[in-house]
PDB file of C-alpha atoms and ligand atoms in Angstrom:
ATOM      1  CA  MET A   1     -10.431  12.092 -15.555  1.00  0.00           C
ATOM      2  CA  ASP A   2      -8.822  10.436 -18.615  1.00  0.00           C
ATOM      3  CA  TRP A   3     -10.024   6.831 -19.809  1.00  0.00           C
ATOM      4  CA  GLY A   4      -6.669   5.387 -19.175  1.00  0.00           C
ATOM      5  CA  ILE A   5      -6.243   6.450 -15.710  1.00  0.00           C
ATOM      6  CA  LYS A   6     -10.096   5.499 -14.722  1.00  0.00           C
ATOM      7  CA  ASN A   7      -9.357   2.140 -16.630  1.00  0.00           C
ATOM      8  CA  ARG A   8      -5.929   1.379 -14.490  1.00  0.00           C
ATOM      9  CA  LEU A   9      -7.686   2.661 -11.410  1.00  0.00           C
ATOM     10  CA  SER A  10     -10.512   0.024 -11.778  1.00  0.00           C
ATOM     11  CA  ARG A  11      -7.840  -2.529 -11.897  1.00  0.00           C
ATOM     12  CA  ILE A  12      -6.404  -1.321  -8.671  1.00  0.00           C
ATOM     13  CA  ILE A  13      -9.661  -0.606  -6.854  1.00  0.00           C
ATOM     14  CA  ARG A  14     -12.289  -3.465  -7.599  1.00  0.00           C
ATOM     15  CA  PRO A  15     -15.203  -1.840  -9.477  1.00  0.00           C
ATOM     16  CA  ASP A  16     -17.739  -4.513  -7.976  1.00  0.00           C
ATOM     17  CA  THR A  17     -16.890  -3.697  -4.164  1.00  0.00           C
ATOM     18  CA  GLY A  18     -15.257  -0.139  -4.743  1.00  0.00           C
ATOM     19  CA  ARG A  19     -12.540  -1.534  -2.556  1.00  0.00           C
ATOM     20  CA  THR A  20      -8.925  -3.018  -2.962  1.00  0.00           C
ATOM     21  CA  VAL A  21      -6.311  -5.365  -0.801  1.00  0.00           C
ATOM     22  CA  MET A  22      -3.031  -3.952  -2.193  1.00  0.00           C
ATOM     23  CA  LEU A  23      -0.132  -5.931  -1.004  1.00  0.00           C
ATOM     24  CA  ALA A  24       2.679  -3.504  -0.111  1.00  0.00           C
ATOM     25  CA  VAL A  25       6.067  -5.311  -0.550  1.00  0.00           C
ATOM     26  CA  ASP A  26       8.270  -2.363  -1.363  1.00  0.00           C
ATOM     27  CA  HIS A  27       9.921  -2.107   2.279  1.00  0.00           C
ATOM     28  CA  GLY A  28      13.502  -2.877   0.704  1.00  0.00           C
ATOM     29  CA  TYR A  29      13.650   0.288  -1.292  1.00  0.00           C
ATOM     30  CA  PHE A  30      15.046   2.042   1.917  1.00  0.00           C
ATOM     31  CA  GLN A  31      15.205  -0.737   4.779  1.00  0.00           C
ATOM     32  CA  GLY A  32      17.012  -3.588   2.772  1.00  0.00           C
ATOM     33  CA  PRO A  33      15.901  -7.171   3.635  1.00  0.00           C
ATOM     34  CA  THR A  34      13.035  -6.559   6.113  1.00  0.00           C
ATOM     35  CA  THR A  35      11.763  -9.550   8.278  1.00  0.00           C
ATOM     36  CA  GLY A  36       9.575 -11.685   6.157  1.00  0.00           C
ATOM     37  CA  LEU A  37      10.723 -10.204   2.898  1.00  0.00           C
ATOM     38  CA  GLU A  38      14.235 -11.727   2.732  1.00  0.00           C
ATOM     39  CA  SER A  39      13.637 -13.969  -0.299  1.00  0.00           C
ATOM     40  CA  PRO A  40      10.854 -11.729  -1.936  1.00  0.00           C
ATOM     41  CA  ARG A  41       9.642 -14.553  -4.474  1.00  0.00           C
ATOM     42  CA  LYS A  42       8.938 -16.881  -1.645  1.00  0.00           C
ATOM     43  CA  THR A  43       7.016 -14.188   0.262  1.00  0.00           C
ATOM     44  CA  ILE A  44       4.985 -12.922  -2.458  1.00  0.00           C
ATOM     45  CA  THR A  45       4.215 -16.007  -4.578  1.00  0.00           C
ATOM     46  CA  PRO A  46       1.514 -17.607  -2.411  1.00  0.00           C
ATOM     47  CA  LEU A  47       0.068 -14.143  -1.766  1.00  0.00           C
ATOM     48  CA  ILE A  48      -0.429 -13.209  -5.239  1.00  0.00           C
ATOM     49  CA  PRO A  49      -3.658 -15.112  -5.775  1.00  0.00           C
ATOM     50  CA  TYR A  50      -5.362 -13.102  -2.773  1.00  0.00           C
ATOM     51  CA  ALA A  51      -3.815  -9.811  -3.817  1.00  0.00           C
ATOM     52  CA  ASP A  52      -5.898  -7.295  -5.778  1.00  0.00           C
ATOM     53  CA  CYS A  53      -2.735  -5.691  -6.766  1.00  0.00           C
ATOM     54  CA  LEU A  54       1.196  -5.670  -5.564  1.00  0.00           C
ATOM     55  CA  MET A  55       2.843  -2.391  -4.252  1.00  0.00           C
ATOM     56  CA  LEU A  56       6.578  -2.790  -5.267  1.00  0.00           C
ATOM     57  CA  THR A  57       9.906  -1.715  -6.804  1.00  0.00           C
ATOM     58  CA  ARG A  58      10.981  -2.493 -10.537  1.00  0.00           C
ATOM     59  CA  GLY A  59      13.946  -4.609  -9.088  1.00  0.00           C
ATOM     60  CA  VAL A  60      11.475  -6.912  -6.991  1.00  0.00           C
ATOM     61  CA  LEU A  61       8.930  -7.017  -9.786  1.00  0.00           C
ATOM     62  CA  ARG A  62      11.649  -7.969 -12.306  1.00  0.00           C
ATOM     63  CA  THR A  63      13.313 -10.577 -10.137  1.00  0.00           C
ATOM     64  CA  SER A  64      10.609 -11.836  -8.079  1.00  0.00           C
ATOM     65  CA  VAL A  65       7.312 -11.913  -9.798  1.00  0.00           C
ATOM     66  CA  ASP A  66       6.644 -13.814 -13.191  1.00  0.00           C
ATOM     67  CA  ALA A  67       5.883 -11.982 -16.169  1.00  0.00           C
ATOM     68  CA  SER A  68       2.891 -14.336 -17.016  1.00  0.00           C
ATOM     69  CA  CYS A  69       1.216 -13.161 -13.701  1.00  0.00           C
ATOM     70  CA  ASP A  70      -1.708 -10.912 -14.256  1.00  0.00           C
ATOM     71  CA  VAL A  71      -1.738  -9.369 -10.860  1.00  0.00           C
ATOM     72  CA  PRO A  72      -1.807  -5.480 -11.335  1.00  0.00           C
ATOM     73  CA  ILE A  73       1.370  -3.551 -10.351  1.00  0.00           C
ATOM     74  CA  VAL A  74       1.634  -0.144  -8.375  1.00  0.00           C
ATOM     75  CA  LEU A  75       5.239   0.483  -9.042  1.00  0.00           C
ATOM     76  CA  ARG A  76       7.118   2.267  -6.329  1.00  0.00           C
ATOM     77  CA  VAL A  77       8.977   5.184  -8.085  1.00  0.00           C
ATOM     78  CA  SER A  78      10.373   6.959  -5.274  1.00  0.00           C
ATOM     79  CA  GLY A  79      13.479   6.628  -3.059  1.00  0.00           C
ATOM     80  CA  GLY A  80      17.119   7.460  -3.092  1.00  0.00           C
ATOM     81  CA  THR A  81      17.477   7.300   0.812  1.00  0.00           C
ATOM     82  CA  SER A  82      17.911   4.335   3.424  1.00  0.00           C
ATOM     83  CA  ILE A  83      17.146   4.295   7.067  1.00  0.00           C
ATOM     84  CA  LEU A  84      20.767   5.275   7.693  1.00  0.00           C
ATOM     85  CA  LYS A  85      19.924   8.701   6.581  1.00  0.00           C
ATOM     86  CA  GLU A  86      17.489  11.571   6.491  1.00  0.00           C
ATOM     87  CA  LEU A  87      14.228   9.571   4.771  1.00  0.00           C
ATOM     88  CA  SER A  88      12.276  12.670   3.650  1.00  0.00           C
ATOM     89  CA  ASN A  89      15.312  13.396   1.006  1.00  0.00           C
ATOM     90  CA  GLU A  90      13.530  11.357  -1.896  1.00  0.00           C
ATOM     91  CA  GLY A  91      13.618  11.611  -5.575  1.00  0.00           C
ATOM     92  CA  ILE A  92      11.848  10.001  -8.410  1.00  0.00           C
ATOM     93  CA  THR A  93      14.028   6.778  -9.009  1.00  0.00           C
ATOM     94  CA  THR A  94      12.039   5.375 -11.903  1.00  0.00           C
ATOM     95  CA  SER A  95      11.282   6.849 -15.309  1.00  0.00           C
ATOM     96  CA  ILE A  96       7.706   6.856 -16.761  1.00  0.00           C
ATOM     97  CA  GLU A  97       8.993   5.032 -19.766  1.00  0.00           C
ATOM     98  CA  GLU A  98      10.189   2.254 -17.500  1.00  0.00           C
ATOM     99  CA  ALA A  99       6.442   2.122 -15.653  1.00  0.00           C
ATOM    100  CA  ILE A 100       4.925   1.953 -18.995  1.00  0.00           C
ATOM    101  CA  ARG A 101       7.262  -1.028 -20.001  1.00  0.00           C
ATOM    102  CA  LEU A 102       6.720  -2.845 -16.774  1.00  0.00           C
ATOM    103  CA  ASN A 103       2.731  -2.383 -17.593  1.00  0.00           C
ATOM    104  CA  ALA A 104       2.159  -0.512 -14.234  1.00  0.00           C
ATOM    105  CA  ALA A 105      -1.460  -0.041 -13.225  1.00  0.00           C
ATOM    106  CA  GLY A 106      -0.043   2.774 -11.325  1.00  0.00           C
ATOM    107  CA  MET A 107       3.016   4.588  -9.761  1.00  0.00           C
ATOM    108  CA  ALA A 108       3.514   5.212  -6.064  1.00  0.00           C
ATOM    109  CA  LEU A 109       5.617   7.883  -4.221  1.00  0.00           C
ATOM    110  CA  SER A 110       5.990   9.049  -0.749  1.00  0.00           C
ATOM    111  CA  ILE A 111       5.489  12.608   0.462  1.00  0.00           C
ATOM    112  CA  PHE A 112       6.957  13.787   3.711  1.00  0.00           C
ATOM    113  CA  VAL A 113       4.627  16.577   5.177  1.00  0.00           C
ATOM    114  CA  GLY A 114       6.303  18.751   7.860  1.00  0.00           C
ATOM    115  CA  SER A 115       9.699  17.002   7.361  1.00  0.00           C
ATOM    116  CA  GLU A 116      13.135  18.319   6.342  1.00  0.00           C
ATOM    117  CA  TYR A 117      12.471  17.835   2.549  1.00  0.00           C
ATOM    118  CA  GLU A 118       8.928  18.335   2.481  1.00  0.00           C
ATOM    119  CA  ARG A 119       9.080  20.628  -0.634  1.00  0.00           C
ATOM    120  CA  GLN A 120      10.873  18.470  -2.550  1.00  0.00           C
ATOM    121  CA  THR A 121       8.707  15.488  -1.872  1.00  0.00           C
ATOM    122  CA  LEU A 122       5.653  17.562  -2.887  1.00  0.00           C
ATOM    123  CA  LEU A 123       7.382  19.025  -6.004  1.00  0.00           C
ATOM    124  CA  ASN A 124       8.375  15.162  -6.823  1.00  0.00           C
ATOM    125  CA  LEU A 125       4.605  14.301  -6.440  1.00  0.00           C
ATOM    126  CA  SER A 126       3.655  17.060  -8.851  1.00  0.00           C
ATOM    127  CA  ARG A 127       5.775  16.221 -11.413  1.00  0.00           C
ATOM    128  CA  LEU A 128       4.868  12.480 -11.161  1.00  0.00           C
ATOM    129  CA  VAL A 129       1.226  13.358 -11.585  1.00  0.00           C
ATOM    130  CA  ASN A 130       1.946  15.424 -14.347  1.00  0.00           C
ATOM    131  CA  MET A 131       3.762  12.423 -16.263  1.00  0.00           C
ATOM    132  CA  GLY A 132       0.980  10.375 -15.060  1.00  0.00           C
ATOM    133  CA  GLU A 133      -1.646  12.527 -16.803  1.00  0.00           C
ATOM    134  CA  ARG A 134       0.436  12.552 -19.959  1.00  0.00           C
ATOM    135  CA  TYR A 135       0.320   8.837 -20.284  1.00  0.00           C
ATOM    136  CA  GLY A 136      -2.790   7.784 -18.518  1.00  0.00           C
ATOM    137  CA  ILE A 137      -1.165   6.163 -15.311  1.00  0.00           C
ATOM    138  CA  PRO A 138      -2.693   7.127 -12.122  1.00  0.00           C
ATOM    139  CA  VAL A 139      -0.597   8.204  -9.081  1.00  0.00           C
ATOM    140  CA  LEU A 140      -0.727   6.825  -5.260  1.00  0.00           C
ATOM    141  CA  ALA A 141       0.896   9.183  -2.922  1.00  0.00           C
ATOM    142  CA  VAL A 142       2.119   7.648   0.229  1.00  0.00           C
ATOM    143  CA  THR A 143       1.913  10.021   3.416  1.00  0.00           C
ATOM    144  CA  ALA A 144       5.104   8.953   5.072  1.00  0.00           C
ATOM    145  CA  VAL A 145       5.490  10.237   8.740  1.00  0.00           C
ATOM    146  CA  GLY A 146       8.645  11.456   9.974  1.00  0.00           C
ATOM    147  CA  ARG A 147       9.911  10.676  13.601  1.00  0.00           C
ATOM    148  CA  GLU A 148       9.109  13.922  14.645  1.00  0.00           C
ATOM    149  CA  MET A 149       5.495  13.754  13.485  1.00  0.00           C
ATOM    150  CA  THR A 150       2.306  12.641  15.525  1.00  0.00           C
ATOM    151  CA  ARG A 151      -0.177  10.430  13.530  1.00  0.00           C
ATOM    152  CA  ASP A 152      -3.061  12.365  14.459  1.00  0.00           C
ATOM    153  CA  ALA A 153      -6.190  13.016  12.257  1.00  0.00           C
ATOM    154  CA  ARG A 154      -4.828  16.679  12.157  1.00  0.00           C
ATOM    155  CA  TYR A 155      -1.604  15.831  10.752  1.00  0.00           C
ATOM    156  CA  LEU A 156      -2.893  13.004   8.564  1.00  0.00           C
ATOM    157  CA  ALA A 157      -5.589  14.955   7.087  1.00  0.00           C
ATOM    158  CA  LEU A 158      -3.028  17.856   6.250  1.00  0.00           C
ATOM    159  CA  ALA A 159      -0.967  15.403   4.229  1.00  0.00           C
ATOM    160  CA  CYS A 160      -3.868  13.532   2.501  1.00  0.00           C
ATOM    161  CA  ARG A 161      -5.471  16.692   1.512  1.00  0.00           C
ATOM    162  CA  ILE A 162      -2.077  18.137   0.206  1.00  0.00           C
ATOM    163  CA  ALA A 163      -1.590  15.152  -1.799  1.00  0.00           C
ATOM    164  CA  ALA A 164      -5.101  15.319  -3.256  1.00  0.00           C
ATOM    165  CA  GLU A 165      -4.591  18.892  -4.183  1.00  0.00           C
ATOM    166  CA  LEU A 166      -1.471  17.894  -5.942  1.00  0.00           C
ATOM    167  CA  GLY A 167      -3.177  15.533  -7.865  1.00  0.00           C
ATOM    168  CA  ALA A 168      -2.683  12.290  -6.665  1.00  0.00           C
ATOM    169  CA  HIS A 169      -5.217   9.641  -7.827  1.00  0.00           C
ATOM    170  CA  LEU A 170      -5.077   7.509  -4.534  1.00  0.00           C
ATOM    171  CA  VAL A 171      -3.870   8.269  -1.307  1.00  0.00           C
ATOM    172  CA  LYS A 172      -2.116   5.932   1.256  1.00  0.00           C
ATOM    173  CA  THR A 173      -2.037   6.856   4.959  1.00  0.00           C
ATOM    174  CA  TYR A 174      -2.305   5.588   8.217  1.00  0.00           C
ATOM    175  CA  TYR A 175      -5.110   4.621  10.524  1.00  0.00           C
ATOM    176  CA  CYS A 176      -5.866   7.032  13.437  1.00  0.00           C
ATOM    177  CA  GLU A 177      -8.435   7.997  16.049  1.00  0.00           C
ATOM    178  CA  GLY A 178     -11.182  10.318  14.141  1.00  0.00           C
ATOM    179  CA  PHE A 179      -9.827   8.861  10.784  1.00  0.00           C
ATOM    180  CA  GLN A 180     -13.517   9.907   9.123  1.00  0.00           C
ATOM    181  CA  GLU A 181     -11.853  13.479   9.351  1.00  0.00           C
ATOM    182  CA  VAL A 182      -8.880  12.568   7.307  1.00  0.00           C
ATOM    183  CA  VAL A 183     -11.108  10.678   4.740  1.00  0.00           C
ATOM    184  CA  GLY A 184     -13.716  13.262   4.879  1.00  0.00           C
ATOM    185  CA  GLY A 185     -11.119  16.016   3.931  1.00  0.00           C
ATOM    186  CA  CYS A 186      -9.475  13.850   1.002  1.00  0.00           C
ATOM    187  CA  PRO A 187     -11.545  14.041  -2.225  1.00  0.00           C
ATOM    188  CA  VAL A 188      -9.808  10.976  -3.717  1.00  0.00           C
ATOM    189  CA  PRO A 189      -9.985   7.540  -2.491  1.00  0.00           C
ATOM    190  CA  VAL A 190      -7.907   6.356   0.948  1.00  0.00           C
ATOM    191  CA  VAL A 191      -6.126   3.090   1.602  1.00  0.00           C
ATOM    192  CA  ILE A 192      -4.456   2.560   4.855  1.00  0.00           C
ATOM    193  CA  ALA A 193      -1.082   0.920   5.564  1.00  0.00           C
ATOM    194  CA  GLY A 194      -0.879  -1.517   8.257  1.00  0.00           C
ATOM    195  CA  GLY A 195       2.375  -0.215   9.904  1.00  0.00           C
ATOM    196  CA  LYS A 196       4.324  -2.060  12.249  1.00  0.00           C
ATOM    197  CA  LYS A 197       3.279  -5.826  12.885  1.00  0.00           C
ATOM    198  CA  LEU A 198       0.386  -6.255  15.301  1.00  0.00           C
ATOM    199  CA  PRO A 199      -1.211  -9.268  16.696  1.00  0.00           C
ATOM    200  CA  GLU A 200      -3.324 -10.584  13.901  1.00  0.00           C
ATOM    201  CA  ARG A 201      -6.675  -9.818  15.659  1.00  0.00           C
ATOM    202  CA  ASP A 202      -5.752  -6.375  16.371  1.00  0.00           C
ATOM    203  CA  ALA A 203      -4.672  -5.864  12.474  1.00  0.00           C
ATOM    204  CA  LEU A 204      -7.864  -7.046  11.374  1.00  0.00           C
ATOM    205  CA  GLN A 205      -9.834  -4.763  13.951  1.00  0.00           C
ATOM    206  CA  LEU A 206      -7.417  -1.962  12.231  1.00  0.00           C
ATOM    207  CA  ALA A 207      -8.841  -2.837   8.550  1.00  0.00           C
ATOM    208  CA  TYR A 208     -12.132  -3.139   9.743  1.00  0.00           C
ATOM    209  CA  ASP A 209     -12.349   0.431  11.677  1.00  0.00           C
ATOM    210  CA  ALA A 210     -10.345   2.128   8.575  1.00  0.00           C
ATOM    211  CA  VAL A 211     -12.849   0.671   5.767  1.00  0.00           C
ATOM    212  CA  HIS A 212     -15.772   1.431   8.271  1.00  0.00           C
ATOM    213  CA  ALA A 213     -14.584   5.018   8.429  1.00  0.00           C
ATOM    214  CA  GLY A 214     -14.570   5.399   4.747  1.00  0.00           C
ATOM    215  CA  ALA A 215     -11.257   3.857   3.520  1.00  0.00           C
ATOM    216  CA  VAL A 216     -11.556   2.016   0.055  1.00  0.00           C
ATOM    217  CA  GLY A 217      -9.054  -0.715   1.671  1.00  0.00           C
ATOM    218  CA  VAL A 218      -5.449  -1.506   2.704  1.00  0.00           C
ATOM    219  CA  ASP A 219      -2.382  -1.460   1.176  1.00  0.00           C
ATOM    220  CA  MET A 220      -0.814  -3.863   3.962  1.00  0.00           C
ATOM    221  CA  GLY A 221       2.545  -5.230   4.206  1.00  0.00           C
ATOM    222  CA  ARG A 222       4.028  -6.602   7.512  1.00  0.00           C
ATOM    223  CA  ASN A 223       0.881  -7.507   9.141  1.00  0.00           C
ATOM    224  CA  ILE A 224       0.423  -9.779   6.322  1.00  0.00           C
ATOM    225  CA  PHE A 225       3.936 -11.200   5.401  1.00  0.00           C
ATOM    226  CA  GLN A 226       5.236 -11.169   8.864  1.00  0.00           C
ATOM    227  CA  SER A 227       2.096 -13.138  10.048  1.00  0.00           C
ATOM    228  CA  ASP A 228       2.496 -16.468  11.366  1.00  0.00           C
ATOM    229  CA  SER A 229       0.244 -17.477   8.511  1.00  0.00           C
ATOM    230  CA  PRO A 230       0.516 -14.940   5.599  1.00  0.00           C
ATOM    231  CA  VAL A 231      -2.185 -16.553   3.251  1.00  0.00           C
ATOM    232  CA  ALA A 232      -4.612 -17.002   6.303  1.00  0.00           C
ATOM    233  CA  MET A 233      -4.013 -13.346   7.233  1.00  0.00           C
ATOM    234  CA  ILE A 234      -4.538 -11.891   3.620  1.00  0.00           C
ATOM    235  CA  ARG A 235      -7.711 -13.989   3.374  1.00  0.00           C
ATOM    236  CA  ALA A 236      -9.150 -12.699   6.341  1.00  0.00           C
ATOM    237  CA  VAL A 237      -8.207  -9.057   5.524  1.00  0.00           C
ATOM    238  CA  ARG A 238     -10.010  -9.650   2.295  1.00  0.00           C
ATOM    239  CA  SER A 239     -13.447 -10.938   4.040  1.00  0.00           C
ATOM    240  CA  ILE A 240     -13.352  -7.648   5.793  1.00  0.00           C
ATOM    241  CA  VAL A 241     -12.627  -5.293   2.654  1.00  0.00           C
ATOM    242  CA  HIS A 242     -14.762  -7.270   0.261  1.00  0.00           C
ATOM    243  CA  GLU A 243     -17.244  -9.095   2.395  1.00  0.00           C
ATOM    244  CA  ASP A 244     -18.029  -6.622   5.239  1.00  0.00           C
ATOM    245  CA  ALA A 245     -17.109  -9.480   7.350  1.00  0.00           C
ATOM    246  CA  THR A 246     -16.889  -8.715  11.299  1.00  0.00           C
ATOM    247  CA  VAL A 247     -13.911  -9.038  13.030  1.00  0.00           C
ATOM    248  CA  ASP A 248     -15.018 -12.149  14.701  1.00  0.00           C
ATOM    249  CA  LYS A 249     -15.941 -13.591  11.446  1.00  0.00           C
ATOM    250  CA  ALA A 250     -12.383 -12.930   9.999  1.00  0.00           C
ATOM    251  CA  TYR A 251     -10.265 -13.821  12.798  1.00  0.00           C
ATOM    252  CA  ASP A 252     -12.275 -17.208  13.080  1.00  0.00           C
ATOM    253  CA  LEU A 253     -11.284 -17.515   9.064  1.00  0.00           C
ATOM    254  CA  TYR A 254      -7.554 -16.678  10.178  1.00  0.00           C
ATOM    255  CA  CYS A 255      -7.598 -19.390  12.883  1.00  0.00           C
ATOM    256  CA  LYS A 256      -9.419 -22.294  10.626  1.00  0.00           C
ATOM    257  CA  ALA A 257      -7.008 -21.205   7.484  1.00  0.00           C
ATOM    258  CA  LYS A 258      -3.871 -21.289   9.589  1.00  0.00           C
ATOM    259  CA  ASP A 259      -4.719 -24.590  11.409  1.00  0.00           C
ATOM    260  CA  LYS A 260      -5.397 -25.962   8.179  1.00  0.00           C
ATOM    261  CA  ALA A 261      -1.939 -24.655   6.636  1.00  0.00           C
ATOM    262  CA  ASP A 262      -0.174 -25.907   9.553  1.00  0.00           C
ATOM    263  CA  LYS A 263      -1.363 -29.635   9.457  1.00  0.00           C
ATOM    264  CA  LYS A 264      -0.700 -29.611   5.776  1.00  0.00           C
ATOM    265  CA  ALA A 265       2.921 -28.712   6.390  1.00  0.00           C
ATOM    266  CA  SER A 266       3.301 -31.162   9.328  1.00  0.00           C
ATOM    267  CA  THR A 267       2.230 -34.207   6.958  1.00  0.00           C
TER     268      THR A 267
HETATM  269  C1  R5P B   1       6.561   3.112   3.131  1.00  0.00           C
HETATM  270  O1  R5P B   1       6.682   4.141   2.653  1.00  0.00           O
HETATM  271  C2  R5P B   1       6.271   2.084   2.412  1.00  0.00           C
HETATM  272  O2  R5P B   1       5.253   2.076   1.084  1.00  0.00           O
HETATM  273  C3  R5P B   1       5.761   0.784   3.066  1.00  0.00           C
HETATM  274  O3  R5P B   1       6.124  -0.308   2.516  1.00  0.00           O
HETATM  275  C4  R5P B   1       4.450   0.572   3.175  1.00  0.00           C
HETATM  276  O4  R5P B   1       3.479   1.546   3.558  1.00  0.00           O
HETATM  277  C5  R5P B   1       4.315  -0.393   4.471  1.00  0.00           C
HETATM  278  O5  R5P B   1       3.125  -1.182   4.590  1.00  0.00           O
HETATM  279  P1  R5P B   1       3.038  -1.748   6.009  1.00  0.00           P
HETATM  280  O6  R5P B   1       2.912  -0.558   7.021  1.00  0.00           O
HETATM  281  O7  R5P B   1       1.592  -2.369   5.905  1.00  0.00           O
HETATM  282  O8  R5P B   1       3.937  -2.605   6.256  1.00  0.00           O
END
């Protein structure tokens, strides 16, 4: 692997733990002002100190993150559809030159295996990997799941393996029963999305199960920024990912940090 790609990957996945807590705040690119992300700067700023990297679009990066901030960026570079249309009909939205100008540590793009525009999204990924390889920028493939697909190990293993075969350097997918099969069949590191908001303890259990089944961490959004206490939640997720905390210990950390923040807010 090229030195530049390795170097950028080591900014995304912490070399000392081999794991990462990525904060996904790119939801607006197809669903508009998502709950909890209506004002991106307000949501993102307090979470930055606890995120190993941010996953977001160039629009939110430019408007809502200070350029002096040294958190690594994984730039969402696919899109072109909205929740009102066929979601799989994505293209590449952002040039490689723009990713370089924005000092991205990586680029992210969705693939929709089994959906109407499967071929187009897989060719998008291949093109992006070709460009990334040229300039030393790793590519994160997101295995988006169409409404008609089942999020089981068989399907997710298929999607993750295809992403890796086409050259993705890192894959983001969903946790499922039998997740070892998904990770085992994917020769590049895997991170999980959190999915829809769950009670905090359940989301921590999800992160725990994923890393214990071989994921290198999480690229979590709604389960952090829609939490009653987002900072407490990301700190609890970090304790699982980087410190191998148990779910009980992480949940305890969440409750204590939340109480402290609530008290501070009421004084
Ligand atoms: C999906 O295509 C986007 O990358 C989402 O923004 C991300 O996967 C969602 O993260 P979460 O499911 O944890 O909110």
